[in-house]
Short mmCIF file of C-alpha atoms and ligand atoms in Angstrom, two decimals:
data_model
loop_
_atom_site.label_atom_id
_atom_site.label_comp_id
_atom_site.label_asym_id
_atom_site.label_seq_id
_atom_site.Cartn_x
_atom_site.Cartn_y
_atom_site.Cartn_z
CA UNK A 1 149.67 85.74 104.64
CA UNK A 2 149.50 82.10 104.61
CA UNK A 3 147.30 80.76 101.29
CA UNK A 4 146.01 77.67 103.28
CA UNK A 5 144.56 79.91 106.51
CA UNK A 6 143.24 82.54 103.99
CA UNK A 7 141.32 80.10 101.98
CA UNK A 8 140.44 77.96 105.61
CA UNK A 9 138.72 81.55 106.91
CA UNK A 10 137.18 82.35 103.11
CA UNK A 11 135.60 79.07 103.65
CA UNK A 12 134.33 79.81 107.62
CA UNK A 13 132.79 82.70 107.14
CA UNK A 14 130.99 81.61 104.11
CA UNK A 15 129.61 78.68 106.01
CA UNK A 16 128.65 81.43 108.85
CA UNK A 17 127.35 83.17 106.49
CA UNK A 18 129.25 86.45 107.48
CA UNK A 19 129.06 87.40 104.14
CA UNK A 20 130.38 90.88 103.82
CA UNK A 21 133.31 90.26 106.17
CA UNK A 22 134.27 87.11 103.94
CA UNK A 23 133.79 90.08 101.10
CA UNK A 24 136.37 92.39 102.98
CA UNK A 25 138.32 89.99 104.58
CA UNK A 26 141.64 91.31 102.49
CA UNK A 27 141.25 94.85 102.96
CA UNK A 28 140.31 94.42 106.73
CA UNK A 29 143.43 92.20 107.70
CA UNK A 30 144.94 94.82 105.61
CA UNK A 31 144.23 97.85 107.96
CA UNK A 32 144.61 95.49 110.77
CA UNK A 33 148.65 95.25 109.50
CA UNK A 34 148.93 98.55 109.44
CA UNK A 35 147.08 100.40 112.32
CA UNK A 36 148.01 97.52 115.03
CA UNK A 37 144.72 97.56 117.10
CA UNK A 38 144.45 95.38 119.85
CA UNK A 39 142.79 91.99 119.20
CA UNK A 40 139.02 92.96 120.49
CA UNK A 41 139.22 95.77 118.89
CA UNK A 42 140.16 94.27 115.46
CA UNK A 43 137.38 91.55 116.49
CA UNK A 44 135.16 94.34 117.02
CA UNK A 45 136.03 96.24 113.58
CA UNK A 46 135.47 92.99 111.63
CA UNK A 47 132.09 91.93 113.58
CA UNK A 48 130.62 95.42 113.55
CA UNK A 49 131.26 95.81 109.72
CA UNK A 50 129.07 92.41 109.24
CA UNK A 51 125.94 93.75 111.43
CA UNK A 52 126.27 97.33 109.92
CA UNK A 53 126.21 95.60 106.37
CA UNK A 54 122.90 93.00 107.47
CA UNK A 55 121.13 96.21 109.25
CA UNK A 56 121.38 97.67 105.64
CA UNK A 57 120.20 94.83 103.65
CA UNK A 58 117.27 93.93 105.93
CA UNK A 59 116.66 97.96 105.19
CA UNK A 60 116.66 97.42 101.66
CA UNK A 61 114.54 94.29 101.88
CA UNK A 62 111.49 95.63 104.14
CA UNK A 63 111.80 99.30 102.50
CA UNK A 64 111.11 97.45 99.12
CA UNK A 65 108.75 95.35 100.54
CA UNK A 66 106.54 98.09 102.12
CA UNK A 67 105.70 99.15 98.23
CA UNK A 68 106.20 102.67 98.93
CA UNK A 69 105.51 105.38 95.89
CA UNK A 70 108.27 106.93 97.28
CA UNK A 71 111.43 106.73 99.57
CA UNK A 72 111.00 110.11 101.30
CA UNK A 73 112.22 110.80 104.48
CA UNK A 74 110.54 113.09 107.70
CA UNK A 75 114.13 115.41 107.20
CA UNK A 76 113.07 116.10 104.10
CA UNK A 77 109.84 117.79 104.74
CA UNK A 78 109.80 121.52 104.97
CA UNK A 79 108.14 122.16 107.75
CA UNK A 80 107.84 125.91 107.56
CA UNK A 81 106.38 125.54 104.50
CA UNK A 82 103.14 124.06 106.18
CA UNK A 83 102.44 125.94 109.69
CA UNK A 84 99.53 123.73 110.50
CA UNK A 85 101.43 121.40 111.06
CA UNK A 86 102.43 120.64 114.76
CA UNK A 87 105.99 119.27 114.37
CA UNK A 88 105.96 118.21 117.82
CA UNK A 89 102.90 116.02 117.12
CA UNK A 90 105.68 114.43 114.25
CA UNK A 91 108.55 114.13 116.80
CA UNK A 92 106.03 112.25 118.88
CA UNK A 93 105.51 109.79 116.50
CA UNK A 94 108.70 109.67 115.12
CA UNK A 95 109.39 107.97 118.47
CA UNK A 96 106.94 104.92 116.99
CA UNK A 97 105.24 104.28 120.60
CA UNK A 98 101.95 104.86 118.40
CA UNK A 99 102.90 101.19 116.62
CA UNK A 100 104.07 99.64 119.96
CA UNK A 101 100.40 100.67 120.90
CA UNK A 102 99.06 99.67 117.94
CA UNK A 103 97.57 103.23 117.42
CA UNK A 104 96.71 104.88 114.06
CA UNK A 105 98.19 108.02 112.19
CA UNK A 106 95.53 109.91 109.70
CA UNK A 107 96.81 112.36 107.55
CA UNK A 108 93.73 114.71 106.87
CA UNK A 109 94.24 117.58 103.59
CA UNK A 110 93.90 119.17 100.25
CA UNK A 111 95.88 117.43 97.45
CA UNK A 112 99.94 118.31 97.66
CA UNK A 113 99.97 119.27 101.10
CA UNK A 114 102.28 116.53 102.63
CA UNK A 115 100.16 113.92 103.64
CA UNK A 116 101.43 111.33 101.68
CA UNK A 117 105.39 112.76 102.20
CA UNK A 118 104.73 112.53 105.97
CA UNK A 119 103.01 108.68 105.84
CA UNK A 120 105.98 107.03 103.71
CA UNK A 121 108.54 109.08 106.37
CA UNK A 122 106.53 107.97 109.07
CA UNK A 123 107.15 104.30 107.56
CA UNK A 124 110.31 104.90 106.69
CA UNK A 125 111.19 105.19 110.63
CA UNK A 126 109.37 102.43 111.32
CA UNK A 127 111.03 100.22 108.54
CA UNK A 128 114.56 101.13 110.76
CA UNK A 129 112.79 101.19 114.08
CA UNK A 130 112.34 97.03 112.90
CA UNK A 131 108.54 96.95 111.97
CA UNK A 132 107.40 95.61 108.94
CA UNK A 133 104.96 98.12 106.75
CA UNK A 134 102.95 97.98 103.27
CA UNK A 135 101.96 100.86 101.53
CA UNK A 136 98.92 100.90 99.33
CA UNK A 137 96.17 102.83 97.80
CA UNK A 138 92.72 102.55 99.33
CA UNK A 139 90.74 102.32 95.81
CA UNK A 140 94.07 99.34 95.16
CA UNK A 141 93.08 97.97 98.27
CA UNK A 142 89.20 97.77 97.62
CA UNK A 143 90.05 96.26 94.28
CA UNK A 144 92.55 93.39 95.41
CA UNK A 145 90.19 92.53 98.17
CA UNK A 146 87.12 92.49 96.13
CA UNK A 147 88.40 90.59 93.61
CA UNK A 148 89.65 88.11 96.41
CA UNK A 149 86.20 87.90 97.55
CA UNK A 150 84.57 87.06 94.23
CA UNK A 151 87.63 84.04 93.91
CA UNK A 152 85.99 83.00 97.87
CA UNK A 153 89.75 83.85 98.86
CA UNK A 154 88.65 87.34 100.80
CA UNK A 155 90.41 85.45 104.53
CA UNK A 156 93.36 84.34 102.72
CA UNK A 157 94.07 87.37 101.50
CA UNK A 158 92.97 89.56 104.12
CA UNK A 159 96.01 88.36 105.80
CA UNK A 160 98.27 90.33 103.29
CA UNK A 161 96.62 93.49 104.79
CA UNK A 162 96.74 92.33 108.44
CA UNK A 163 99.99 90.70 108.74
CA UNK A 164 102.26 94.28 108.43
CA UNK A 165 102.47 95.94 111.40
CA UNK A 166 101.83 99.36 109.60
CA UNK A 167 99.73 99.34 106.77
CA UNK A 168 99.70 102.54 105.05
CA UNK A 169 95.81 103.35 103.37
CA UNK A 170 96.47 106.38 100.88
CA UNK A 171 94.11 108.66 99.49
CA UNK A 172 91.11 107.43 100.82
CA UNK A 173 88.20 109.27 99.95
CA UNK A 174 89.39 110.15 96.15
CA UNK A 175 86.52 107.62 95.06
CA UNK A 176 83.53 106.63 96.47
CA UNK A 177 83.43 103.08 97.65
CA UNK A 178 80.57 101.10 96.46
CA UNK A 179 78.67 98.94 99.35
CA UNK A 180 81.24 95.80 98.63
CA UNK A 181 84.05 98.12 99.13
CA UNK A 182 82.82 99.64 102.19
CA UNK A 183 81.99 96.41 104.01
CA UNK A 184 85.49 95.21 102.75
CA UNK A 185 87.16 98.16 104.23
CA UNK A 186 85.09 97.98 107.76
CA UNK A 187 85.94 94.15 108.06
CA UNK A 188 89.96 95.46 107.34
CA UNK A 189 90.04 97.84 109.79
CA UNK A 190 88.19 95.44 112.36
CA UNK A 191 90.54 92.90 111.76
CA UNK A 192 93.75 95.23 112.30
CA UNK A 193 91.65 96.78 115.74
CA UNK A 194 94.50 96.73 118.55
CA UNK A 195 96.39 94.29 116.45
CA UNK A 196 98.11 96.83 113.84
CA UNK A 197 98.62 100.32 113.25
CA UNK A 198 97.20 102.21 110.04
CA UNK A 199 98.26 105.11 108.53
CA UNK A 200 95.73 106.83 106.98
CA UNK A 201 95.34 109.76 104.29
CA UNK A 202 92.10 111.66 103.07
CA UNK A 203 91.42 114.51 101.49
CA UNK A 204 87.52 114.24 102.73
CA UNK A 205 87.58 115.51 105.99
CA UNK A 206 85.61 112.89 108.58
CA UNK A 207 81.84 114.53 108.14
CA UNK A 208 82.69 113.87 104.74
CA UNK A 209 83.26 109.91 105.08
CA UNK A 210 79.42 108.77 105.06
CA UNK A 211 79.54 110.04 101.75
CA UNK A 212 82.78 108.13 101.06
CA UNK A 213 81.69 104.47 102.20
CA UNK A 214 77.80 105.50 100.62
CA UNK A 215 76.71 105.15 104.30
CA UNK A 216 76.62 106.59 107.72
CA UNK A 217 76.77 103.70 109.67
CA UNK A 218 79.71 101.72 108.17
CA UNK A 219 81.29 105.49 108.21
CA UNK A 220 80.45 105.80 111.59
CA UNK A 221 81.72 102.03 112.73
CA UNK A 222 84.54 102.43 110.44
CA UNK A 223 85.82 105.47 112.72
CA UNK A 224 84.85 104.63 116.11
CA UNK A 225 87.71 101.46 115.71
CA UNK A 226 90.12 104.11 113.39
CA UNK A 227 89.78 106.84 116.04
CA UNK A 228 89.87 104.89 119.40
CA UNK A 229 94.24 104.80 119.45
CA UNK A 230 94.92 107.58 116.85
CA UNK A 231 96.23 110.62 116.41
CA UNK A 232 94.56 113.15 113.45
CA UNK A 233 96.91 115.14 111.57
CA UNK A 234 95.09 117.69 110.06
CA UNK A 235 97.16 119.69 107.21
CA UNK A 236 95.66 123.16 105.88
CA UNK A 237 97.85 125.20 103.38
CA UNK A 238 99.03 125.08 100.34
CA UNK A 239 100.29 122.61 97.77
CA UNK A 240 103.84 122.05 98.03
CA UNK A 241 103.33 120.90 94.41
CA UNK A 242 101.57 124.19 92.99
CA UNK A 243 103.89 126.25 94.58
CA UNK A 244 107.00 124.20 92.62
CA UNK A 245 104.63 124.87 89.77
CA UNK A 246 104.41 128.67 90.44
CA UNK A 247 107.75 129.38 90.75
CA UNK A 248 108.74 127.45 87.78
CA UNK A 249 106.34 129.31 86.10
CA UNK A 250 107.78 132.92 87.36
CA UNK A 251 111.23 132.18 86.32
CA UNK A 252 109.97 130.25 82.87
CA UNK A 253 107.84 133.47 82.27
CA UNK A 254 111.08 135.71 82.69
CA UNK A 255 113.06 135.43 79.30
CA UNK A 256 116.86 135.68 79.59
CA UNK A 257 117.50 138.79 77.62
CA UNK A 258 114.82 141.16 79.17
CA UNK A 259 115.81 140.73 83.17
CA UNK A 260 117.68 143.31 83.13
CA UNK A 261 116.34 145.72 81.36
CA UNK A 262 112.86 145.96 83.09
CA UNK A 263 112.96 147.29 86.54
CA UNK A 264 108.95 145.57 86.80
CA UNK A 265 110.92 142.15 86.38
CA UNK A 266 113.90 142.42 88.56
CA UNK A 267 110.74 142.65 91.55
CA UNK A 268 109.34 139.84 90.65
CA UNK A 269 112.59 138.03 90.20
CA UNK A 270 113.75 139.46 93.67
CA UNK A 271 110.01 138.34 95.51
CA UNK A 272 110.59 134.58 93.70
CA UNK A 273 114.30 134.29 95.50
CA UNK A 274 112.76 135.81 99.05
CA UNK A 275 109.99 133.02 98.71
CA UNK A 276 112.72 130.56 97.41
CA UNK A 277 114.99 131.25 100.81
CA UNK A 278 111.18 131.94 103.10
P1 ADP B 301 99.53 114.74 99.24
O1 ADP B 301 99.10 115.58 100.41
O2 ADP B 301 98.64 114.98 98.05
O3 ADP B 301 99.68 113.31 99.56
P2 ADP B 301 102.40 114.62 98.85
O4 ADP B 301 102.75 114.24 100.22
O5 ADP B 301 102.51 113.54 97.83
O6 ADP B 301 100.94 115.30 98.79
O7 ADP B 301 103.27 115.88 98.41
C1 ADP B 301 103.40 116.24 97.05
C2 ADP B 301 104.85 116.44 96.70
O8 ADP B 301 105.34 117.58 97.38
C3 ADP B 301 105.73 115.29 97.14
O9 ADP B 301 106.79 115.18 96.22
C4 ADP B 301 106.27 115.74 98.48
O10 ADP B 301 107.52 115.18 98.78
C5 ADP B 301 106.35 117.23 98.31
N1 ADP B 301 106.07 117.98 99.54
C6 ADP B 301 104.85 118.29 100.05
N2 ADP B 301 104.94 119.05 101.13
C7 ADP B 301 106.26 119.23 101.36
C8 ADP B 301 107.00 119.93 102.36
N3 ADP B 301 106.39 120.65 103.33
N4 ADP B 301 108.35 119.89 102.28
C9 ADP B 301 108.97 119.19 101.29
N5 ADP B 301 108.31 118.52 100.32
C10 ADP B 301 106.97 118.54 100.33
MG1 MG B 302 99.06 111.71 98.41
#
């Protein structure tokens, strides 16, 4: 290959920016040599190898950006594990008309049931799907925003919360919110109303909430905006983490030597491998 068009294309696509093909630009003309494919498709190979390689980065970028606890996926939740949950319901939003309509998601359970699994999947789609999400804790939340407030920066950085498309509000309702916090949270979720969607997750189910926000009304104003475009999600069962726990603990309890020779054992061995395969 001539040296002087090599270094002429090195120095196009760097100026285009077409970063990864100026990365493979070897190894593609390379193939290209061998395998002989007509000229759009070559153009094709080249062009598609750049967008596949942005898609991925811009990825990377929101996914970190969302703050997530976790990068767990809706494929990785075991759905049989938790029959109250209506997978249909999941497919539904997996579709992500729910943030074209600015609609909520709240994840209602006990602790370890899924809620928070589901909400960071749920993002996760919506992170590909092109939307632009922040995860964060609702006592974190409360905090940052209060804080603001006291500075007299509360607008400024209000818009931090408003700005995602999804904002994800975890585990509200693990601490009471004092009256600041309250008010703080009502004016949040007015000021995402039909502009944003929220993802929600409580383990207080909603009778429950005037005792979260320390009063009925801002409970009670704070749901008629949450509720109006939402969909509840209501999770009973039991914790994915305890029952980790429990069968750790039945094999842990087992000790090596002795499997064999007690009969009593081998049962509960054989009931922990049916509920491992259930
Ligand atoms: P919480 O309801 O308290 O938010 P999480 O969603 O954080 O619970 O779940 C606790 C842990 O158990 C996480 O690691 C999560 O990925 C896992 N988990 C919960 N439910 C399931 C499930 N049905 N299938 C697979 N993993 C699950
Ligand atoms: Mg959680």
């Amino acid at each position: 290959m001539n040296h002087n068009v090599m270094d002429r294309l090195h120095d196009l696509l760097a100026q285009l920016t077409l970063v990864q093909a100026d990365i493979l630009l070897e190894s593609l003309l390379e193939c290209a040599a061998k395998e002989q494919p007509a000229y759009a498709d070559f153009l094709l190979e080249v062009l598609t190898t750049e967008k596949e390689f942005r898609t991925a980065r811009i990825m990377q970028t929101r996914t970190r950006m969302a703050s997530l606890p976790y990068a767990k996926t809706l494929a990785q939740f075991d759905f049989l594990f938790q029959p109250s949950i209506d997978e249909r319901q999941i497919k539904e939003l997996q579709t992500l008309r729910f943030i074209s309509e600015s609609g909520n998601v709240i994840l209602l359970g006990p602790p370890g049931v899924g809620k928070t699994h589901i909400a960071v999947g749920l993002v996760m789609e919506a992170i590909r799907g092109g939307f632009g999400a922040y995860f964060i804790t609702a006592n974190d939340l409360v905090n940052d925003l209060g804080k603001a407030a006291r500075e007299g920066k509360l607008d400024q950085r209000m818009r931090q919360y408003t700005r995602p498309k999804v904002l994800i509000v975890d585990e509200v309702g693990y601490l009471p919110l004092d009256p600041i916090g309250a008010t703080i949270f009502f004016q949040l979720v007015s000021a995402r109303y039909e502009r944003g969607s929220i993802i929600l997750t409580s383990n207080k189910s909603y009778t429950d909430w005037g005792a979260v926000f320390g009063d009925q009304t801002i409970a009670a104003a704070i749901l008629d905006r949450l509720l109006h475009h939402s969909t509840t999600i209501n999770i009973r069962g039991e914790s994915y983490r305890l029952k980790e726990r429990k069968r750790a603990g039945l094999f842990a309890a087992v000790p090596p030597a002795s499997m064999e020779a007690s009969p009593k054992r081998n049962v509960t061995l054989q009931e922990a491998s049916a509920d491992a395969t259930a």
